[in-house]
Short mmCIF file of C-alpha atoms in Angstrom, two decimals:
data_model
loop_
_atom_site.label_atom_id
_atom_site.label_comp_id
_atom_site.label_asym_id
_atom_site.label_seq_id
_atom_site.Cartn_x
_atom_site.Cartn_y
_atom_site.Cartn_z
CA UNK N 293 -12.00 -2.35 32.84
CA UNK N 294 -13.77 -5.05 30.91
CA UNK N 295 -11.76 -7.61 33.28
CA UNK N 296 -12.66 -6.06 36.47
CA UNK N 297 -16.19 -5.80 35.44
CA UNK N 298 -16.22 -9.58 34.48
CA UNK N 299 -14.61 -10.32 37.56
CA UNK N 300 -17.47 -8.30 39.91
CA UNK N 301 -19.91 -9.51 38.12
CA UNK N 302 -20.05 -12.22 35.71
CA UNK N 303 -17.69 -14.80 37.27
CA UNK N 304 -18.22 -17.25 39.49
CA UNK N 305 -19.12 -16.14 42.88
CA UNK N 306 -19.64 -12.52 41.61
CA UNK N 307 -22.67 -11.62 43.24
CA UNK N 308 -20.57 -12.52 46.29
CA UNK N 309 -17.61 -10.09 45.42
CA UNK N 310 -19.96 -7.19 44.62
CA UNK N 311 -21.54 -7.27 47.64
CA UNK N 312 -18.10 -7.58 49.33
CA UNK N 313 -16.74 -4.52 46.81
CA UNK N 314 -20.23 -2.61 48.17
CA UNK N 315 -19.11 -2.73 51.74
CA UNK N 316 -15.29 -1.95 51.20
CA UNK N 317 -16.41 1.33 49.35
CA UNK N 318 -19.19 2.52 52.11
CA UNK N 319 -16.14 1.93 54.71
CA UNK N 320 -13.27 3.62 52.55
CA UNK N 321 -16.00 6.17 51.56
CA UNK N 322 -16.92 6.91 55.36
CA UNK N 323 -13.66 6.56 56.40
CA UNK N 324 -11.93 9.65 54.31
CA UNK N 325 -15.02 12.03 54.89
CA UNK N 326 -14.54 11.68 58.62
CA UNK N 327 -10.99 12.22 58.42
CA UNK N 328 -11.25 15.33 56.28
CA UNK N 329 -14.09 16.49 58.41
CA UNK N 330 -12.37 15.98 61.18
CA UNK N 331 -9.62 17.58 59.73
CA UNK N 332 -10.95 20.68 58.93
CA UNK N 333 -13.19 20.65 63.05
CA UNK N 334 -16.47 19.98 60.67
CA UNK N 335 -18.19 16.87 62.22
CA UNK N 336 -20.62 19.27 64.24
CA UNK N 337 -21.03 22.67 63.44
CA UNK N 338 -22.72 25.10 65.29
CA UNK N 339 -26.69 26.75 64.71
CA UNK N 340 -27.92 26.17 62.08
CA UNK N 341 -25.04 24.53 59.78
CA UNK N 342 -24.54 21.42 59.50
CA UNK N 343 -21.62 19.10 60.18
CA UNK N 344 -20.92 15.99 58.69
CA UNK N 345 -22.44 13.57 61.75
CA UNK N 346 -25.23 16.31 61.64
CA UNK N 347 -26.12 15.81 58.38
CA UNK N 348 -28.73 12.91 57.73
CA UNK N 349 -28.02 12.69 53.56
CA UNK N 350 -24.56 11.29 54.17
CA UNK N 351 -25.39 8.63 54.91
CA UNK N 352 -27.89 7.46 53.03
CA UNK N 353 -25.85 8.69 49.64
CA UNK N 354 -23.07 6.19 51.10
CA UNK N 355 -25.30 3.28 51.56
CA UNK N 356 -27.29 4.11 48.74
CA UNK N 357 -23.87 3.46 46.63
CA UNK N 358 -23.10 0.38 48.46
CA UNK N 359 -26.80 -1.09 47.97
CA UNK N 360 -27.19 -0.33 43.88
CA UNK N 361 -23.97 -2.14 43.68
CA UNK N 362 -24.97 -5.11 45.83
CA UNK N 363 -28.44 -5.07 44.17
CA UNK N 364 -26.77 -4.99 40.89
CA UNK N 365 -24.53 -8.05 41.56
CA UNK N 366 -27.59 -9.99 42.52
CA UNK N 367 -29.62 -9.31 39.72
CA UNK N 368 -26.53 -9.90 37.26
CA UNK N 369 -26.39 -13.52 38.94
CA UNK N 370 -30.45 -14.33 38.31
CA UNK N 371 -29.55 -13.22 34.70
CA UNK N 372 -27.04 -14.82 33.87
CA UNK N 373 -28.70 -18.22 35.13
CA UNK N 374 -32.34 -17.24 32.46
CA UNK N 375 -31.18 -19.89 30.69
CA UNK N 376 -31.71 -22.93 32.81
CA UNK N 377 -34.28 -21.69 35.24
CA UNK N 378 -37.05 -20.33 33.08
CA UNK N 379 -39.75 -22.43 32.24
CA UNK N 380 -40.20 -22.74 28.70
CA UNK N 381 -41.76 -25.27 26.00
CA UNK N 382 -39.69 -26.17 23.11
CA UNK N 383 -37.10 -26.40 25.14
CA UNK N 384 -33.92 -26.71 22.80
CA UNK N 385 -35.03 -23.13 20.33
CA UNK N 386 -36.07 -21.31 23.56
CA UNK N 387 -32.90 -21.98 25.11
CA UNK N 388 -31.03 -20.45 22.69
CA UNK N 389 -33.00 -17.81 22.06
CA UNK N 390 -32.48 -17.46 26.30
CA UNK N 391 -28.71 -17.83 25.42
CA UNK N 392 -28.51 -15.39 22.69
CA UNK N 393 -30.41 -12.80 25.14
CA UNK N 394 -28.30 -13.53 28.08
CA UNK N 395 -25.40 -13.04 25.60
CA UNK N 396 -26.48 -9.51 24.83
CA UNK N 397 -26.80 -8.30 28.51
CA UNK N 398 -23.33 -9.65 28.84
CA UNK N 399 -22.06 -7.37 26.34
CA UNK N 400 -23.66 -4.53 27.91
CA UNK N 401 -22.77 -5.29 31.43
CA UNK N 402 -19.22 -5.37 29.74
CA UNK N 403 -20.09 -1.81 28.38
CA UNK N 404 -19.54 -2.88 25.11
CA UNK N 405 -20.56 -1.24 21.71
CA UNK N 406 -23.77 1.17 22.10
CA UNK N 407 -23.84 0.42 26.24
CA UNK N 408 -19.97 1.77 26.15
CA UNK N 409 -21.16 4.99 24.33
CA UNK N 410 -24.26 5.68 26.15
CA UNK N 411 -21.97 4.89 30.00
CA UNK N 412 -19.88 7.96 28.60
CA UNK N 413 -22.89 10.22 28.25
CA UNK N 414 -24.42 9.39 31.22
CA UNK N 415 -21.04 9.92 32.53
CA UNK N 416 -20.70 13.50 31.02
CA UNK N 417 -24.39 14.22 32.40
CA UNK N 418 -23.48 13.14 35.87
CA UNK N 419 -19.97 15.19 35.91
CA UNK N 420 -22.34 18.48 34.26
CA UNK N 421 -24.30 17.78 37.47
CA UNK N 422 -21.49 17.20 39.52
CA UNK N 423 -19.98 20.54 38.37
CA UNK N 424 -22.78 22.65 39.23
CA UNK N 425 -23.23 21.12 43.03
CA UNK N 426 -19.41 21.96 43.47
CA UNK N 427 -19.93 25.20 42.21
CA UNK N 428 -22.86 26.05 44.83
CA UNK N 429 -21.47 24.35 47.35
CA UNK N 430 -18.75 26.55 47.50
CA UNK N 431 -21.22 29.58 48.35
CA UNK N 432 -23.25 27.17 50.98
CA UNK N 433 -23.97 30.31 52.75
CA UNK N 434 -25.53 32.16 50.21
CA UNK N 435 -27.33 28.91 48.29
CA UNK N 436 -28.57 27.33 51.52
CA UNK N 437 -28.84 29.83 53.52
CA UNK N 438 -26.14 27.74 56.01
CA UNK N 439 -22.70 26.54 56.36
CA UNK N 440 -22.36 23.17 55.39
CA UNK N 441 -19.08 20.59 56.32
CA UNK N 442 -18.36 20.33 52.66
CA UNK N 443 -18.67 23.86 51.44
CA UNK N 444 -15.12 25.81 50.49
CA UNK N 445 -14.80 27.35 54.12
CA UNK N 446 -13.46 23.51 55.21
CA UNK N 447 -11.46 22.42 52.27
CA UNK N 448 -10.50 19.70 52.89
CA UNK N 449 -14.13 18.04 53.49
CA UNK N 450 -14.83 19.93 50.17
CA UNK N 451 -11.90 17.93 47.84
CA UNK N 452 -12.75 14.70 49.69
CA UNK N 453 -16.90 14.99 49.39
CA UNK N 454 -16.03 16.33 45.92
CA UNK N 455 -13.94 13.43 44.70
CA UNK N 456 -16.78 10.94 46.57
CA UNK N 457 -19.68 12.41 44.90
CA UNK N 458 -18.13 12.69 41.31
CA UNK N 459 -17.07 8.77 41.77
CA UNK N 460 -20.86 8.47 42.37
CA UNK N 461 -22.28 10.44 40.11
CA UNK N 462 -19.92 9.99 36.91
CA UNK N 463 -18.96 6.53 36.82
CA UNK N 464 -21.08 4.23 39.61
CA UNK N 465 -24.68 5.79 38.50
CA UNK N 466 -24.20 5.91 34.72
CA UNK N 467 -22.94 1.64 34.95
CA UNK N 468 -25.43 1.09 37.28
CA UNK N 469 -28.12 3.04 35.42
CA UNK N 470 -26.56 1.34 31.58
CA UNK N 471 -26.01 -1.85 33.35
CA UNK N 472 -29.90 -2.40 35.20
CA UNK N 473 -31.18 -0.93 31.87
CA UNK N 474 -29.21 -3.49 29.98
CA UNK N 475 -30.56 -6.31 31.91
CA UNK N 476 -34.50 -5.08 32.32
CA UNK N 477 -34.55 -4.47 28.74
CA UNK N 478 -33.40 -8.11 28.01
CA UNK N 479 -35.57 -9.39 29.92
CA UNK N 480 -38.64 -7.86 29.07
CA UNK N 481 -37.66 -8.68 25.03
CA UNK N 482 -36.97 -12.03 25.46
CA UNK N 483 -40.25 -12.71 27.99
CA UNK N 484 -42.03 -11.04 25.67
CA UNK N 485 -40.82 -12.89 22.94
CA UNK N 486 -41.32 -16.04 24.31
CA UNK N 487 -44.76 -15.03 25.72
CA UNK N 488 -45.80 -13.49 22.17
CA UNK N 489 -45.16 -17.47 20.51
CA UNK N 490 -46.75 -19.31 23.65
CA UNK N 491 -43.32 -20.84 24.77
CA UNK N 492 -43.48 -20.15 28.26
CA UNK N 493 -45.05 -22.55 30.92
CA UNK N 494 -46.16 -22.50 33.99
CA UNK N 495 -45.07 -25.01 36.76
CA UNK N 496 -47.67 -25.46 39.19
CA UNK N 497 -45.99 -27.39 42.20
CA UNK N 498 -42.43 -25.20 41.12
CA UNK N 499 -40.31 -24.74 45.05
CA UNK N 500 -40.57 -20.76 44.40
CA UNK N 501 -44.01 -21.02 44.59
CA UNK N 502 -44.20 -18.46 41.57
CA UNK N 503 -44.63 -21.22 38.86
CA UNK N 504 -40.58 -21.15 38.10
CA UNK N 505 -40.90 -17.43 37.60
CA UNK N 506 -39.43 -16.38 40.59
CA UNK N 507 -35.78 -15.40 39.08
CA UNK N 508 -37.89 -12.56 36.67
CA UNK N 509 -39.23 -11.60 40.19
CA UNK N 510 -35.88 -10.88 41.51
CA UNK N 511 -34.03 -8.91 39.03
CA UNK N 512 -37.02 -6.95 38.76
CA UNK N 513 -37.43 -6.33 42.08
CA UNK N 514 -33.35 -5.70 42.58
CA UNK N 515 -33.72 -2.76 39.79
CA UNK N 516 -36.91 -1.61 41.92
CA UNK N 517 -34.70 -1.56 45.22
CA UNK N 518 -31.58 0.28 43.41
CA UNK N 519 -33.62 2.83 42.36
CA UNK N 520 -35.64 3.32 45.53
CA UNK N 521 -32.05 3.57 47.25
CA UNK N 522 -31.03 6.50 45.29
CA UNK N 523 -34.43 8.04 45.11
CA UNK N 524 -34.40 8.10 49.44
CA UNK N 525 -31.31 9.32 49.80
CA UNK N 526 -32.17 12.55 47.47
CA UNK N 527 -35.45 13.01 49.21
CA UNK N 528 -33.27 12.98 52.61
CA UNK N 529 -30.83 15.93 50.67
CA UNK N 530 -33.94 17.85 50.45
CA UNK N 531 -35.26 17.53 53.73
CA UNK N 532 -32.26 18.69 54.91
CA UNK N 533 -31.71 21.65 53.50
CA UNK N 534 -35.23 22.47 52.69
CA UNK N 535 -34.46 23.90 49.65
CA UNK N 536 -35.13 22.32 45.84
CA UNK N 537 -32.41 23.26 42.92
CA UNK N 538 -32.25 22.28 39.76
CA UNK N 539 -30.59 19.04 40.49
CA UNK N 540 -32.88 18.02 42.77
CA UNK N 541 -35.78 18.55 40.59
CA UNK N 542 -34.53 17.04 38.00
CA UNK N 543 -33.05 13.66 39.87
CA UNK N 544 -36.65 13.58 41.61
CA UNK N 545 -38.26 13.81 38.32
CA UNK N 546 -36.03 10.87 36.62
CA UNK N 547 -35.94 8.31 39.28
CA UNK N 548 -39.88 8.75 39.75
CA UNK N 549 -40.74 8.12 36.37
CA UNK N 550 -37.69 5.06 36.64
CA UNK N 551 -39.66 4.03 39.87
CA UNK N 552 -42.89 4.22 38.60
CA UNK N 553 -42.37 2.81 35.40
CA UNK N 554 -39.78 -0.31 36.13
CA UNK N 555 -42.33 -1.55 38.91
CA UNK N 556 -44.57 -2.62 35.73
CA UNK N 557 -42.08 -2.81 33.01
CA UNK N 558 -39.37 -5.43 33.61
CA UNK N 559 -41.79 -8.48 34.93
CA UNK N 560 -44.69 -7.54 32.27
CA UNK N 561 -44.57 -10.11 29.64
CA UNK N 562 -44.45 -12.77 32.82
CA UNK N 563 -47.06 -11.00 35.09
CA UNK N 564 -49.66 -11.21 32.02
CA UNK N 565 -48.81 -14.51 31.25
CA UNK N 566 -49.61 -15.98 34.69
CA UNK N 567 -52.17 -13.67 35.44
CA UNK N 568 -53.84 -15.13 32.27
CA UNK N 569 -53.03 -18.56 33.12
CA UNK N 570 -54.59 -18.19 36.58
CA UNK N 571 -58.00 -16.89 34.96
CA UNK N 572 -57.94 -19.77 32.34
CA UNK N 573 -57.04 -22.68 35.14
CA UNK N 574 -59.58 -20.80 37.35
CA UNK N 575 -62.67 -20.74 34.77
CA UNK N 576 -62.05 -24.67 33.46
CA UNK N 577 -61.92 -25.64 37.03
CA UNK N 578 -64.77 -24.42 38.38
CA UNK N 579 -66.50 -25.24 35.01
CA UNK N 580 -65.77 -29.09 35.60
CA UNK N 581 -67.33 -28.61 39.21
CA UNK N 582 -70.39 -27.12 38.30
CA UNK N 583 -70.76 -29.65 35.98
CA UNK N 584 -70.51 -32.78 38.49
CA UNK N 585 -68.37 -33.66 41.60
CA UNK N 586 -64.67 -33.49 40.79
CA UNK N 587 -62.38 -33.50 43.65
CA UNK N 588 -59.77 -32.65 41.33
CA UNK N 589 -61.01 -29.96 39.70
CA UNK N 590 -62.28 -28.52 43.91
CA UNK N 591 -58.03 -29.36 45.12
CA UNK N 592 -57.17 -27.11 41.98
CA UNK N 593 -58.95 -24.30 43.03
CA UNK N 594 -57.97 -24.49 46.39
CA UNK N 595 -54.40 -24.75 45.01
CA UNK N 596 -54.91 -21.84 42.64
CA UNK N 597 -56.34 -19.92 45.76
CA UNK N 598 -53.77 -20.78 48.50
CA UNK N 599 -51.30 -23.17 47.24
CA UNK N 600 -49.27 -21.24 44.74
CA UNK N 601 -48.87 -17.69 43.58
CA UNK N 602 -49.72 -16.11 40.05
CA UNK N 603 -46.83 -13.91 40.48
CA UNK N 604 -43.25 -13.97 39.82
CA UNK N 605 -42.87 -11.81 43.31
CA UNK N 606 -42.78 -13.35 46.76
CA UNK N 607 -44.79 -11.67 49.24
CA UNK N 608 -42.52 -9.60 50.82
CA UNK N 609 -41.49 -8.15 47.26
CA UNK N 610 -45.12 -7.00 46.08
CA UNK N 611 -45.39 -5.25 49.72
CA UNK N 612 -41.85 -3.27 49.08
CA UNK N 613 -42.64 -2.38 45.49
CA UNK N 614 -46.46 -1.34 46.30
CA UNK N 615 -44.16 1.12 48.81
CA UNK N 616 -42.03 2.45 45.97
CA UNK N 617 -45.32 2.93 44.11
CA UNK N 618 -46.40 5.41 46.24
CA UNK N 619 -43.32 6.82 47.01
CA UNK N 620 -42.85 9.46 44.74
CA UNK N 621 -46.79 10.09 45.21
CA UNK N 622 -46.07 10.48 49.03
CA UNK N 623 -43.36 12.83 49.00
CA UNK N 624 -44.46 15.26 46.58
CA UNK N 625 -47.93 15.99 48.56
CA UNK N 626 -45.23 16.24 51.63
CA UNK N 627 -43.20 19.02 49.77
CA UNK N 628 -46.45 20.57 48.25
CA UNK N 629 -48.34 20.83 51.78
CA UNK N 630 -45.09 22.50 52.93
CA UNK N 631 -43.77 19.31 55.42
CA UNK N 632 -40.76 19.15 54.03
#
């Protein structure tokens, strides 16, 4: 396992093969739920139950499997290169402490030591959960209130959509969940580090834009996305059946806090750094001019203003995690005034 996880994600060209792995499973993944549906006549049903093309949290679950696992290769890659992109002072002790730090999330994205033990528990959490929603799924009728494509009355669509969700639920979300946790908690330790002994630096005319930050941007906004992925495709569960169970409340209730939280948590250390920096270059700058004409100190501020970006976030990122923000805020004043 160790092998195969090296060679999806740490080698050369991984973030490539993940996303390549991430497509192959949302085909294979469609692929035998169609045939078993079709299989057992389930791709429409009629009234009110729902067949498999009727039935909008398909697929969302599928591509919300194929997109943490594309998201995750990504943010492996900016990870693994910390290192050599961040901007630090004392260059030779900050990149090995960088080194040492990278060499920890390796370990865990290897599932080795404590990240092996706690993959296994989330594992045993997820198959708990995936017990229960096989054993209600087999009385759709009476749970939902309507047939479903996947309850026991078509069996085959039951077996396949069985052995689908427990492959999500038991080993893809516990990795994922061990292996982003890994990798934001690295990062915030060693930023934070850094930070906390006034190593990092800030590179004004950087090609990011972001000061030579923008890598922290990126796995922090991956993790963001990943979660936000999962989280929309249980919000489209509920919607479809209209009806909350203990599994739903409780997934809602994890990822919202995991949404809410890892917007703020994983870029922290950085964000306070720059936003600090900004104020600092800001205030000496316009000190200067008030003093007497400086057309260097008046181009800094217009640089500061326009030119480059306190933030480790491009713009497109801040507008997408603003939206996963408010997310969680959005759909429980939809369930609470009754619209879904």
């Amino acid at each position: 396992m160790a092998r195969f996880l090296s060679w999806l994600l740490l080698d050369r060209d991984a973030g490539r093969r993940a996303a390549f792995v991430s497509v192959i499973l949302i085909v294979v993944q469609a692929a035998l739920l169609a045939a078993a549906a079709a299989s057992d006549n389930a791709l429409w049903l009629p009234g009110r139950d729902i067949g498999l093309l009727e039935h909008p949290g398909i697929p969302t679950i599928l591509v919300a499997d194929s997109v943490a696992l594309a998201l995750l290769g990504f943010a492996a890659r900016r990870f693994l290169r910390l290192p050599g992109r961040l901007p630090v002072s004392d260059a030779p002790s900050s990149r090995r402490l960088l080194r040492r730090a990278v060499s920890r999330g390796r370990s865990v994205l290897l599932l080795r030591g404590r990240a092996g033990a706690l993959f296994w528990f989330a594992a045993g959490v997820g198959t708990l959960f995936w017990l229960q929603n096989a054993l209600q799924t087999r009385r759709a009728l009476e749970f939902y209130g309507h047939d479903v494509f996947d309850s026991s009355a078509h069996p085959a669509s039951y077996v396949v959509f069985r052995v689908v969700l427990w492959g999500s639920w038991a080993i893809l979300y516990p990795y994922v969940a061990v292996a982003f946790l890994g990798i934001s908690g690295t990062v915030y330790r060693a930023t934070a580090t850094l930070a906390r002994r006034g190593r990092l630096t800030y590179r004004a005319f950087h090609p990011d834009r972001s000061g030579g930050y923008a890598t922290i941007g990126d796995i922090s906004f991956a993790t963001i996305m990943a979660i936000l992925a999962l989280y929309t495709s249980l919000a489209v569960v509920i919607v479809t059946h209209h009806r909350l169970n203990i599994l739903q409340i409780s997934g809602l209730a994890i990822l919202s806090v995991a949404l809410v939280l890892l917007t703020f948590f994983i870029a922290w250390p950085v964000g306070r750094f720059m936003w600090r920096r900004q104020r600092r270059e800001r205030r000496d700058n316009y000190r200067r001019l008030s003093r007497r004409p400086d057309e260097f100190a008046a181009l800094s501020l217009m640089w500061i203003g326009s030119g480059t970006s306190y933030s480790p976030y491009a713009k497109y990122q801040v507008v997408l995690i603003n939206g996963a923000r408010l997310l969680p805020v959005v759909i429980a004043f939809a369930r609470v005034a009754g619209a879904i």
